[in-house]
PDB file of C-alpha atoms in Angstrom:
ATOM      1  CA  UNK A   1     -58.172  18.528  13.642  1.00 82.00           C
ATOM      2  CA  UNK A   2     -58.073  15.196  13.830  1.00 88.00           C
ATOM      3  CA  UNK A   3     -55.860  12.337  12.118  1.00 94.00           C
ATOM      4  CA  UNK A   4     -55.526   8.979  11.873  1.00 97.00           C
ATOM      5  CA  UNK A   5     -52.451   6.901  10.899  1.00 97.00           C
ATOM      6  CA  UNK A   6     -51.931   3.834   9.719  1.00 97.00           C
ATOM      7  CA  UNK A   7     -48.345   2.463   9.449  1.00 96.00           C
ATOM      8  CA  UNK A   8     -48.408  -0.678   7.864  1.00 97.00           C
ATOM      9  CA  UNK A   9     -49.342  -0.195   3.921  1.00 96.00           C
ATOM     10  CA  UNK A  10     -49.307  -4.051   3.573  1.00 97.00           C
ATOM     11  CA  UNK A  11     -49.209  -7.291   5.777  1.00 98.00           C
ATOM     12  CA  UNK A  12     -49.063 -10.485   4.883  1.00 98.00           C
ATOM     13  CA  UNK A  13     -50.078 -13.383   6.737  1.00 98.00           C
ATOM     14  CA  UNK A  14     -50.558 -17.124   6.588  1.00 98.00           C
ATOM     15  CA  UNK A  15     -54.527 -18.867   6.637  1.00 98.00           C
ATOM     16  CA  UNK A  16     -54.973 -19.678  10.261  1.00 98.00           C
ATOM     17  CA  UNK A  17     -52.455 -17.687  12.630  1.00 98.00           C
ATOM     18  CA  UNK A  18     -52.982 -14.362  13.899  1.00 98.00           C
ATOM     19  CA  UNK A  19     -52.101 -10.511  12.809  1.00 98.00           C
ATOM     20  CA  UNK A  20     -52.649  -7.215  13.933  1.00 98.00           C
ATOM     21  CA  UNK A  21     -52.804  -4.346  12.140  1.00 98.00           C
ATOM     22  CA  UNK A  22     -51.946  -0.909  13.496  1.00 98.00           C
ATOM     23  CA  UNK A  23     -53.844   2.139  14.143  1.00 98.00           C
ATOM     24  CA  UNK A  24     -52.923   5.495  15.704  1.00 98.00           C
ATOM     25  CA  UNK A  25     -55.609   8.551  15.834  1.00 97.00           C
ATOM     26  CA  UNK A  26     -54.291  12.265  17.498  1.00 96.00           C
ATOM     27  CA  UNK A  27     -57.553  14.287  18.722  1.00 93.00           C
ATOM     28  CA  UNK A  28     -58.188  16.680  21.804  1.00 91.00           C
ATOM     29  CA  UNK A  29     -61.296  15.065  22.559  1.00 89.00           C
ATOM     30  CA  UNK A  30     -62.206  12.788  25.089  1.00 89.00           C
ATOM     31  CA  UNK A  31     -65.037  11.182  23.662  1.00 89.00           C
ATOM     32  CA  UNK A  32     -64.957   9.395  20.637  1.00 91.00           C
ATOM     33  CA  UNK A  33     -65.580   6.312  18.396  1.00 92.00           C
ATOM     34  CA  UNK A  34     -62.918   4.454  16.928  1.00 95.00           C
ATOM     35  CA  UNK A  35     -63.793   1.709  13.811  1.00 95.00           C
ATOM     36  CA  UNK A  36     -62.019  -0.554  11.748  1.00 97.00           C
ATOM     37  CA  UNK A  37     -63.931  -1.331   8.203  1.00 96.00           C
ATOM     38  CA  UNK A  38     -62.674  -3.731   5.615  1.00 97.00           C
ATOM     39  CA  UNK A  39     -63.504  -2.746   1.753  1.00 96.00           C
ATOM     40  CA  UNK A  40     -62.915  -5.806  -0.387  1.00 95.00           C
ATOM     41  CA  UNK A  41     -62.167  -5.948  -3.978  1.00 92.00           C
ATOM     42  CA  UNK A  42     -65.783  -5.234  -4.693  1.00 92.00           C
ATOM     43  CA  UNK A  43     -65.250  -1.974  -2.732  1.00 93.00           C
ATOM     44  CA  UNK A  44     -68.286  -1.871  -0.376  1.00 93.00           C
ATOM     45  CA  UNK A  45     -67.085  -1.221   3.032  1.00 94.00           C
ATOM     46  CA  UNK A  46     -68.031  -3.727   5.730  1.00 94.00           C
ATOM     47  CA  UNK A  47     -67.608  -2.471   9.240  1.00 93.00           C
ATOM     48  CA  UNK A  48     -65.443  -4.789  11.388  1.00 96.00           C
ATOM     49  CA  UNK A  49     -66.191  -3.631  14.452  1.00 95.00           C
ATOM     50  CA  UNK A  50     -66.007  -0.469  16.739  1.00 93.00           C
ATOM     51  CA  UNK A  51     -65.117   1.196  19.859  1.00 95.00           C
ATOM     52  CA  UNK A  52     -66.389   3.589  22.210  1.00 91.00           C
ATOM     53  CA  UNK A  53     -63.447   5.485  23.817  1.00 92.00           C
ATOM     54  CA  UNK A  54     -65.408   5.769  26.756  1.00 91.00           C
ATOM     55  CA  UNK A  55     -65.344   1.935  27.394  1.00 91.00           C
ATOM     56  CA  UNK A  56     -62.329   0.373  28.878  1.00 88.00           C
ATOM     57  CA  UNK A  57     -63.216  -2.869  27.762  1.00 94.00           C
ATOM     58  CA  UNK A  58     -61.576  -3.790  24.392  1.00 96.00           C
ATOM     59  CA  UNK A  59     -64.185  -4.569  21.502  1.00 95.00           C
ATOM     60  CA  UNK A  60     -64.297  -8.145  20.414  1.00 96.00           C
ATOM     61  CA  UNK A  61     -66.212  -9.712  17.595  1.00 95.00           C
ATOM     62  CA  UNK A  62     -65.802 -13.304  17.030  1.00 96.00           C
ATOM     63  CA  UNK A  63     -62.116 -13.707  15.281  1.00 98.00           C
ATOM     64  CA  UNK A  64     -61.738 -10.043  15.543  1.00 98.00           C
ATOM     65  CA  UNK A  65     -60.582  -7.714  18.566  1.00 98.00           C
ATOM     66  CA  UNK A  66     -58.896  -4.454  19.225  1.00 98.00           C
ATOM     67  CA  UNK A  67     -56.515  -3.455  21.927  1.00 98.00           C
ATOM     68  CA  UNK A  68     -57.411   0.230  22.386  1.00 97.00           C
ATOM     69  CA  UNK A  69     -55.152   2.218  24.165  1.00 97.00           C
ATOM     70  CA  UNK A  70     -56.259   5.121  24.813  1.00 96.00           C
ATOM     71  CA  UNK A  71     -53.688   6.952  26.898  1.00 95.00           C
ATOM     72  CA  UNK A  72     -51.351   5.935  23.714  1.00 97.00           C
ATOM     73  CA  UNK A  73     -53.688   6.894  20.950  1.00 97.00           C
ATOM     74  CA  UNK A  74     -53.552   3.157  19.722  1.00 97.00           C
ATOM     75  CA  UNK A  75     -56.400   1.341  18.339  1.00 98.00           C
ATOM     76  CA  UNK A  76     -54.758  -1.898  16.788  1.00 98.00           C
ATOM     77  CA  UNK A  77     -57.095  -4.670  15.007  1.00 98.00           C
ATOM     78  CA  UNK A  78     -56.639  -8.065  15.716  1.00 98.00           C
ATOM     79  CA  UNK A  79     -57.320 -11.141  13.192  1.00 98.00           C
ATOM     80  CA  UNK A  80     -57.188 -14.563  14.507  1.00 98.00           C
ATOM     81  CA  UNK A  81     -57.596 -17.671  12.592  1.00 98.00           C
ATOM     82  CA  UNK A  82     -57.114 -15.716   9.512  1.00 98.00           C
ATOM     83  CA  UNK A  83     -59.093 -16.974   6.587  1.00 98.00           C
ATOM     84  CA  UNK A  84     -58.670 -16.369   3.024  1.00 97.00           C
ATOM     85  CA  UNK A  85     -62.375 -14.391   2.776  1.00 97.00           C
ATOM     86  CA  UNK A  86     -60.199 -11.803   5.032  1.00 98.00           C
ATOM     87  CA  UNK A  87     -57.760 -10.166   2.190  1.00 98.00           C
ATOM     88  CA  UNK A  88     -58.705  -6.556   1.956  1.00 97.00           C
ATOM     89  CA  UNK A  89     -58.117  -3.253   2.529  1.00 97.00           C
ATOM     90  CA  UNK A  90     -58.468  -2.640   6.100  1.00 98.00           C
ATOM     91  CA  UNK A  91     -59.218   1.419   7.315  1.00 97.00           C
ATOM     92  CA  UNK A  92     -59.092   2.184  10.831  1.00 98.00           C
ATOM     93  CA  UNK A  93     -61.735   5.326  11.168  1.00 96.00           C
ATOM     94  CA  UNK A  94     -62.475   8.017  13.873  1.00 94.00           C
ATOM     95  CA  UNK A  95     -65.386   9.774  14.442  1.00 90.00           C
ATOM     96  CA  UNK A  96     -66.276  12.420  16.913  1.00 85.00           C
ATOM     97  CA  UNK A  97     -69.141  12.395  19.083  1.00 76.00           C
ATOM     98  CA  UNK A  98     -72.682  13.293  18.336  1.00 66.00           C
ATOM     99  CA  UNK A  99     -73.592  16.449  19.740  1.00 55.00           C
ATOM    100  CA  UNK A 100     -76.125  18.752  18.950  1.00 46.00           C
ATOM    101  CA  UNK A 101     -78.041  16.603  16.790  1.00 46.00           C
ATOM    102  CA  UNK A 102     -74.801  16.837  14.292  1.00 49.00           C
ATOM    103  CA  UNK A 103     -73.434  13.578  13.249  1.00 57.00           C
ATOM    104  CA  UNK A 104     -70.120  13.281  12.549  1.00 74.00           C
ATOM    105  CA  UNK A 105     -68.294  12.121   9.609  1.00 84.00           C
ATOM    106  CA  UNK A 106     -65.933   9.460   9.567  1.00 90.00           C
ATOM    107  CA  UNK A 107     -61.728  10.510   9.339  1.00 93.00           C
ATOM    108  CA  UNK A 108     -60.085   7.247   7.844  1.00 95.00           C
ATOM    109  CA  UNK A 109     -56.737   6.375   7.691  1.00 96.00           C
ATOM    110  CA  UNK A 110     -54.554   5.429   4.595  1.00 96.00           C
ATOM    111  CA  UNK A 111     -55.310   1.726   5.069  1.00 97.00           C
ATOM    112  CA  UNK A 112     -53.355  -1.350   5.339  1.00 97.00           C
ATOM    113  CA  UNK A 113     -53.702  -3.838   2.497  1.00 97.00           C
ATOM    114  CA  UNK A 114     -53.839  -7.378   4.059  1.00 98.00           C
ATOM    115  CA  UNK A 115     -53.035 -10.848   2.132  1.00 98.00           C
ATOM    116  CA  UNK A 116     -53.337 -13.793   3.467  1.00 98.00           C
ATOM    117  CA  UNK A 117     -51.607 -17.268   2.196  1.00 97.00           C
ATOM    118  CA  UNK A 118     -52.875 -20.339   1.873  1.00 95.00           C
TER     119      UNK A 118
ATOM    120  CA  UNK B   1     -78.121  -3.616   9.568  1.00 66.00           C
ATOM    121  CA  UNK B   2     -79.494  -0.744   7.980  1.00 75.00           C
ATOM    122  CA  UNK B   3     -79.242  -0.521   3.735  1.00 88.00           C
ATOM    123  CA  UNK B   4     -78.006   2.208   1.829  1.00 93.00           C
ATOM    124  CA  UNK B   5     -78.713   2.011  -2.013  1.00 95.00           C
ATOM    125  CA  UNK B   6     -76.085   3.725  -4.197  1.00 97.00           C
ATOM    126  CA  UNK B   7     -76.844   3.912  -8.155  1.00 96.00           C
ATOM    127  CA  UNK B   8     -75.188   3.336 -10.876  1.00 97.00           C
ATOM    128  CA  UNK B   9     -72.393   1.000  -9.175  1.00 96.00           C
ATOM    129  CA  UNK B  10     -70.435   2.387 -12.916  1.00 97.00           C
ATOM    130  CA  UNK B  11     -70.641   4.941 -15.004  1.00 98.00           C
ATOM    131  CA  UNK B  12     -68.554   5.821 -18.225  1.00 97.00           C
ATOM    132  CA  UNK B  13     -69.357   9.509 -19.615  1.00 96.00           C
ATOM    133  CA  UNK B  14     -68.149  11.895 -22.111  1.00 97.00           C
ATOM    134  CA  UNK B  15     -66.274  14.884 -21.034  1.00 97.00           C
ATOM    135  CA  UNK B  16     -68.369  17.787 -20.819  1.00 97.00           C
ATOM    136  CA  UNK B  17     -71.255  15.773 -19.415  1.00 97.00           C
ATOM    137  CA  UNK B  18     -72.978  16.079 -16.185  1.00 97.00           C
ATOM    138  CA  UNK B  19     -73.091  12.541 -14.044  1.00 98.00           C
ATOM    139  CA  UNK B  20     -76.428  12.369 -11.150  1.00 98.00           C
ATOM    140  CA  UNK B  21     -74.886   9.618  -8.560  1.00 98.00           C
ATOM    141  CA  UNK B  22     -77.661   8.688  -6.409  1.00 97.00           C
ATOM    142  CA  UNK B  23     -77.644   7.600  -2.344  1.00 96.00           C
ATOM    143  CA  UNK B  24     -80.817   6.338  -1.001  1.00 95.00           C
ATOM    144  CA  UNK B  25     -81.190   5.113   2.499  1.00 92.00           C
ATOM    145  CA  UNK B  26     -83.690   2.079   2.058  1.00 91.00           C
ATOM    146  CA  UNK B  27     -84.896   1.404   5.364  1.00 87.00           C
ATOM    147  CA  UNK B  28     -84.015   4.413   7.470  1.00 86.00           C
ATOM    148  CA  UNK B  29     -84.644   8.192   7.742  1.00 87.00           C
ATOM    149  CA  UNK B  30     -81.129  10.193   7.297  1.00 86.00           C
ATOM    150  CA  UNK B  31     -81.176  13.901   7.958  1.00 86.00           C
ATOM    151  CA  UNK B  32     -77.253  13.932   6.987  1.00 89.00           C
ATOM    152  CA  UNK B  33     -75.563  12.006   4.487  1.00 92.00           C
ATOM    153  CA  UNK B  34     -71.804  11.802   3.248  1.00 93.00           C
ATOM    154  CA  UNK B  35     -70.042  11.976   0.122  1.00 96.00           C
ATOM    155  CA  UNK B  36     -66.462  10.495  -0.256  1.00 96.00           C
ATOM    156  CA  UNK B  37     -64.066  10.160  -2.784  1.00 97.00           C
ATOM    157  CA  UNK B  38     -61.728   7.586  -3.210  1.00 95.00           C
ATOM    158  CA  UNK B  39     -58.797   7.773  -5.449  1.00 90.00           C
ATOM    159  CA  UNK B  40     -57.211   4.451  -6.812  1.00 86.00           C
ATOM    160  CA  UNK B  41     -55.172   2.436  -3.602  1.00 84.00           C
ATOM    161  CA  UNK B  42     -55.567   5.612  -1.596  1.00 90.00           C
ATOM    162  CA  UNK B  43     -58.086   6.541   0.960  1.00 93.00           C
ATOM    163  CA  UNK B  44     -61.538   8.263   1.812  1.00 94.00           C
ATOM    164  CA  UNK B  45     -61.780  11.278   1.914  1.00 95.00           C
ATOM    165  CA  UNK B  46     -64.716  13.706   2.579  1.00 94.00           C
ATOM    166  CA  UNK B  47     -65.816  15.901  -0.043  1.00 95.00           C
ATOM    167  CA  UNK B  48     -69.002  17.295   1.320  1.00 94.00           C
ATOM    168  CA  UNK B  49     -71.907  16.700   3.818  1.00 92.00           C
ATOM    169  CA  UNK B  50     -75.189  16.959   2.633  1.00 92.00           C
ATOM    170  CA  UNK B  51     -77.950  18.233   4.957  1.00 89.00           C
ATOM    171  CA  UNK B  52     -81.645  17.872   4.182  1.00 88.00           C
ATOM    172  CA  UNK B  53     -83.573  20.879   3.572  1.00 86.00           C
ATOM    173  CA  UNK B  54     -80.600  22.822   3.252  1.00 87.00           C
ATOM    174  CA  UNK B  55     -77.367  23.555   1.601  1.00 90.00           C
ATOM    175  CA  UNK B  56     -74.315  21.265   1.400  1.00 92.00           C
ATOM    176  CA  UNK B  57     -71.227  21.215   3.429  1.00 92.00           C
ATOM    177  CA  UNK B  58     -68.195  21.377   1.104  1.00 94.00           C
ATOM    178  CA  UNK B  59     -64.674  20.644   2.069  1.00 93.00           C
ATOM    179  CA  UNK B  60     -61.923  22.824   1.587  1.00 93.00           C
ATOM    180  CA  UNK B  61     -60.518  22.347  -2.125  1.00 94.00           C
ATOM    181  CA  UNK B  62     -63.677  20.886  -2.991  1.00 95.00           C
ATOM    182  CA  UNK B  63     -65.716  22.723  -6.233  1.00 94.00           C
ATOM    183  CA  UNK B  64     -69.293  23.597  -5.078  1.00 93.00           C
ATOM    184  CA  UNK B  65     -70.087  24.404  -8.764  1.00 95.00           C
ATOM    185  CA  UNK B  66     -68.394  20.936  -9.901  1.00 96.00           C
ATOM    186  CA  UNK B  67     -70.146  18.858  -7.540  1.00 97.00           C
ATOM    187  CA  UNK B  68     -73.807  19.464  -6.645  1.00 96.00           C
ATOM    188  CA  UNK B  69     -75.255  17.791  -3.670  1.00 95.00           C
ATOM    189  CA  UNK B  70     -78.940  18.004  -3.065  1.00 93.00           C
ATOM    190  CA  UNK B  71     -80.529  16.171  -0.322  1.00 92.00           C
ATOM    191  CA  UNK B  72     -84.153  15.961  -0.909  1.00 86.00           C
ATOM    192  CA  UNK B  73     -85.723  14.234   1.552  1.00 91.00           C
ATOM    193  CA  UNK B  74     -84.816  12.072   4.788  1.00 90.00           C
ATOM    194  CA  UNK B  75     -83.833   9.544   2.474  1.00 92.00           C
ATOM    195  CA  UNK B  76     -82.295  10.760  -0.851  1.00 95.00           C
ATOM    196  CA  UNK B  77     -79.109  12.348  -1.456  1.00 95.00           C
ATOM    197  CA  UNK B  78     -77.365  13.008  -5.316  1.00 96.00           C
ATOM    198  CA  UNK B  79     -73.983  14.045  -6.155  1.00 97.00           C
ATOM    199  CA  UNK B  80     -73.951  15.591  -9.863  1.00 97.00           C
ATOM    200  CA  UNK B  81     -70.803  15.549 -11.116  1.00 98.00           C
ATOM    201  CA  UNK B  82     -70.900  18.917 -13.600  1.00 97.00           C
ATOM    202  CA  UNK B  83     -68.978  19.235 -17.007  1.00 97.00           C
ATOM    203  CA  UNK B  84     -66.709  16.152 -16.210  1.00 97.00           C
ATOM    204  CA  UNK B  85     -63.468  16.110 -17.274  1.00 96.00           C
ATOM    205  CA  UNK B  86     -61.081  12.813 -16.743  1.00 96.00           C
ATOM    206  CA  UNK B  87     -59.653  13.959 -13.805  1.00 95.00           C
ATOM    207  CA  UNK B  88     -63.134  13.583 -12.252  1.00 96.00           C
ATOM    208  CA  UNK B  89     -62.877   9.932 -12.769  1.00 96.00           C
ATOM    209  CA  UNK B  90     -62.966   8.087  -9.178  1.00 96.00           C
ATOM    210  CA  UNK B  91     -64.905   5.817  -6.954  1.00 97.00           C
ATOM    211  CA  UNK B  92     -67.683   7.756  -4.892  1.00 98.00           C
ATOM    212  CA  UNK B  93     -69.009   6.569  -1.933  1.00 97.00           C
ATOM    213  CA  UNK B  94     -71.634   7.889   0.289  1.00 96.00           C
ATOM    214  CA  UNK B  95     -72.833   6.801   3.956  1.00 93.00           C
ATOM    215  CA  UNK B  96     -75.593   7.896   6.138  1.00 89.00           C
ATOM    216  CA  UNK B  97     -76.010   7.693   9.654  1.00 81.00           C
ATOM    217  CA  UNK B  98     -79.553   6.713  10.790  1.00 72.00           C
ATOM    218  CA  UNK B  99     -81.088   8.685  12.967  1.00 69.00           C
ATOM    219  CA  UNK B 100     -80.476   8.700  16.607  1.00 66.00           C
ATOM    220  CA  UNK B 101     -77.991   6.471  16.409  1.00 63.00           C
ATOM    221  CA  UNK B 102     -74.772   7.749  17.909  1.00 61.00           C
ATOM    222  CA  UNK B 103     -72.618   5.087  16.651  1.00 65.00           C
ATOM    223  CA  UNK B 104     -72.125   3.975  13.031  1.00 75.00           C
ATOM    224  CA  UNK B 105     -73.033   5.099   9.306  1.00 80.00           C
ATOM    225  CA  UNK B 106     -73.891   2.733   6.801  1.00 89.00           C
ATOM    226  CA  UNK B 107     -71.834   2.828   3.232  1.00 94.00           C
ATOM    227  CA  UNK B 108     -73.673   2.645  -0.387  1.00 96.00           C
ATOM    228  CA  UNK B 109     -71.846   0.288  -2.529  1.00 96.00           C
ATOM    229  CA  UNK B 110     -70.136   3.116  -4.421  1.00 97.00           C
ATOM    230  CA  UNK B 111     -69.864   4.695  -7.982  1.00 98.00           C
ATOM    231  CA  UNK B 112     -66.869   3.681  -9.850  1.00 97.00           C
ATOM    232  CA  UNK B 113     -67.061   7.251 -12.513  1.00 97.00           C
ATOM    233  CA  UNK B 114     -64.959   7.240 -15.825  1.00 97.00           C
ATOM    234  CA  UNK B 115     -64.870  10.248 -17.869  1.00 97.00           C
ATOM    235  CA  UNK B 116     -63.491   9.807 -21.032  1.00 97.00           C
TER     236      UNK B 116
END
């Protein structure tokens, strides 16, 4: 079965600089999707952005980016220019492949609560 | 992106009572949808996958006869919480993945569920 694993219950970081929160997933497949969501205080979860594990290319979108390592099992989220709107929970999130017509669910990690100072 | 419609966002019910949480994908067909519950500072977790046109998916641990899933068409799902009791009280989320798309699910806003 798969697991994910997230290390860091909390982070803190200042409005403006840069953190990374960490991410580590064990599965015997090769293909897979990787995610990283954000649930705010109102609870809705807001993908961040994703990953196909067969793309070597790291995901970026706008502030956010990932280094995915896959070799490692590491799938760490990057925030730059951190901005207050960004305090949340933060879940990293695997999913298997689609085959079959099946659609996978998603396996989430523990989550990492971020704050960020003004 | 693609809207999924979860109702009521809170509920507050006697113990004993049954609870109907609803999951509606607005603007896309969803053969399979996804219940989660989510304890208080503590993660997801999967309870069961509901499959239309036939019978749910339950996790191990989880109570088929507690929590009825029923997935009537491509684009409504319910959860019934049965005789709640106030250990039942949680945030529910679904999520459905549209169809043919190999790549994300979409979250309702959740069901914040108090039994009292």
């Amino acid at each position: 079965a798969q697991t994910v694993t997230q290390s860091q219950p909390e982070m803190s970081v200042q409005e403006a600089e840069t953190v990374t929160l960490s991410c580590t997933y064990d599965t015997s497949e090769s293909d897979y999707y990787l995610f990283w969501y954000k649930q705010p205080p109102s609870r809705q979860m807001i993908l961040v952005i994703r990953q196909e594990a067969y793309k070597q290319q790291n995901a970026t979108e706008n502030r956010f980016s990932v280094n995915f390592q896959k070799a490692a099992k590491s799938f760490s989220l990057k925030i730059s220019d951190s901005q207050l709107g960004d305090a949340a929970m933060y879940f990293c999130a695997y999913r298997s492949p689609n085959y079959g017509g099946s659609q996978g669910n998603l396996i989430f990690g523990k989550g990492t609560k971020l704050s960020v100072k003004p | 992106g693609a809207v999924v419609s979860q109702h009521p966002s809170r509920v507050i019910c006697k113990s004993g009572t049954s609870v109907k949480i609803e999951c509606r994908s607005l603007d896309f067909q969803a053969t399979t949808m996804f219940w989660y519950r989510q304890f208080p500072k503590q993660s997801l977790m999967l309870m069961a996958t509901s499959n239309e046109g036939s019978k749910a998916t339950y996790e191990q641990g989880v109570e088929k006869d507690k929590f009825l899933i029923n997935h009537a068409s491509l684009t409504l799902s319910t959860l019934t919480v049965t005789s709640a009791h106030p250990e039942d009280s949680s945030f529910y989320i679904c999520s459905a993945p549209p169809l043919g798309v190999n790549t994300e699910a979409f979250f309702g806003q959740g069901t914040r569920l108090t039994v009292v």
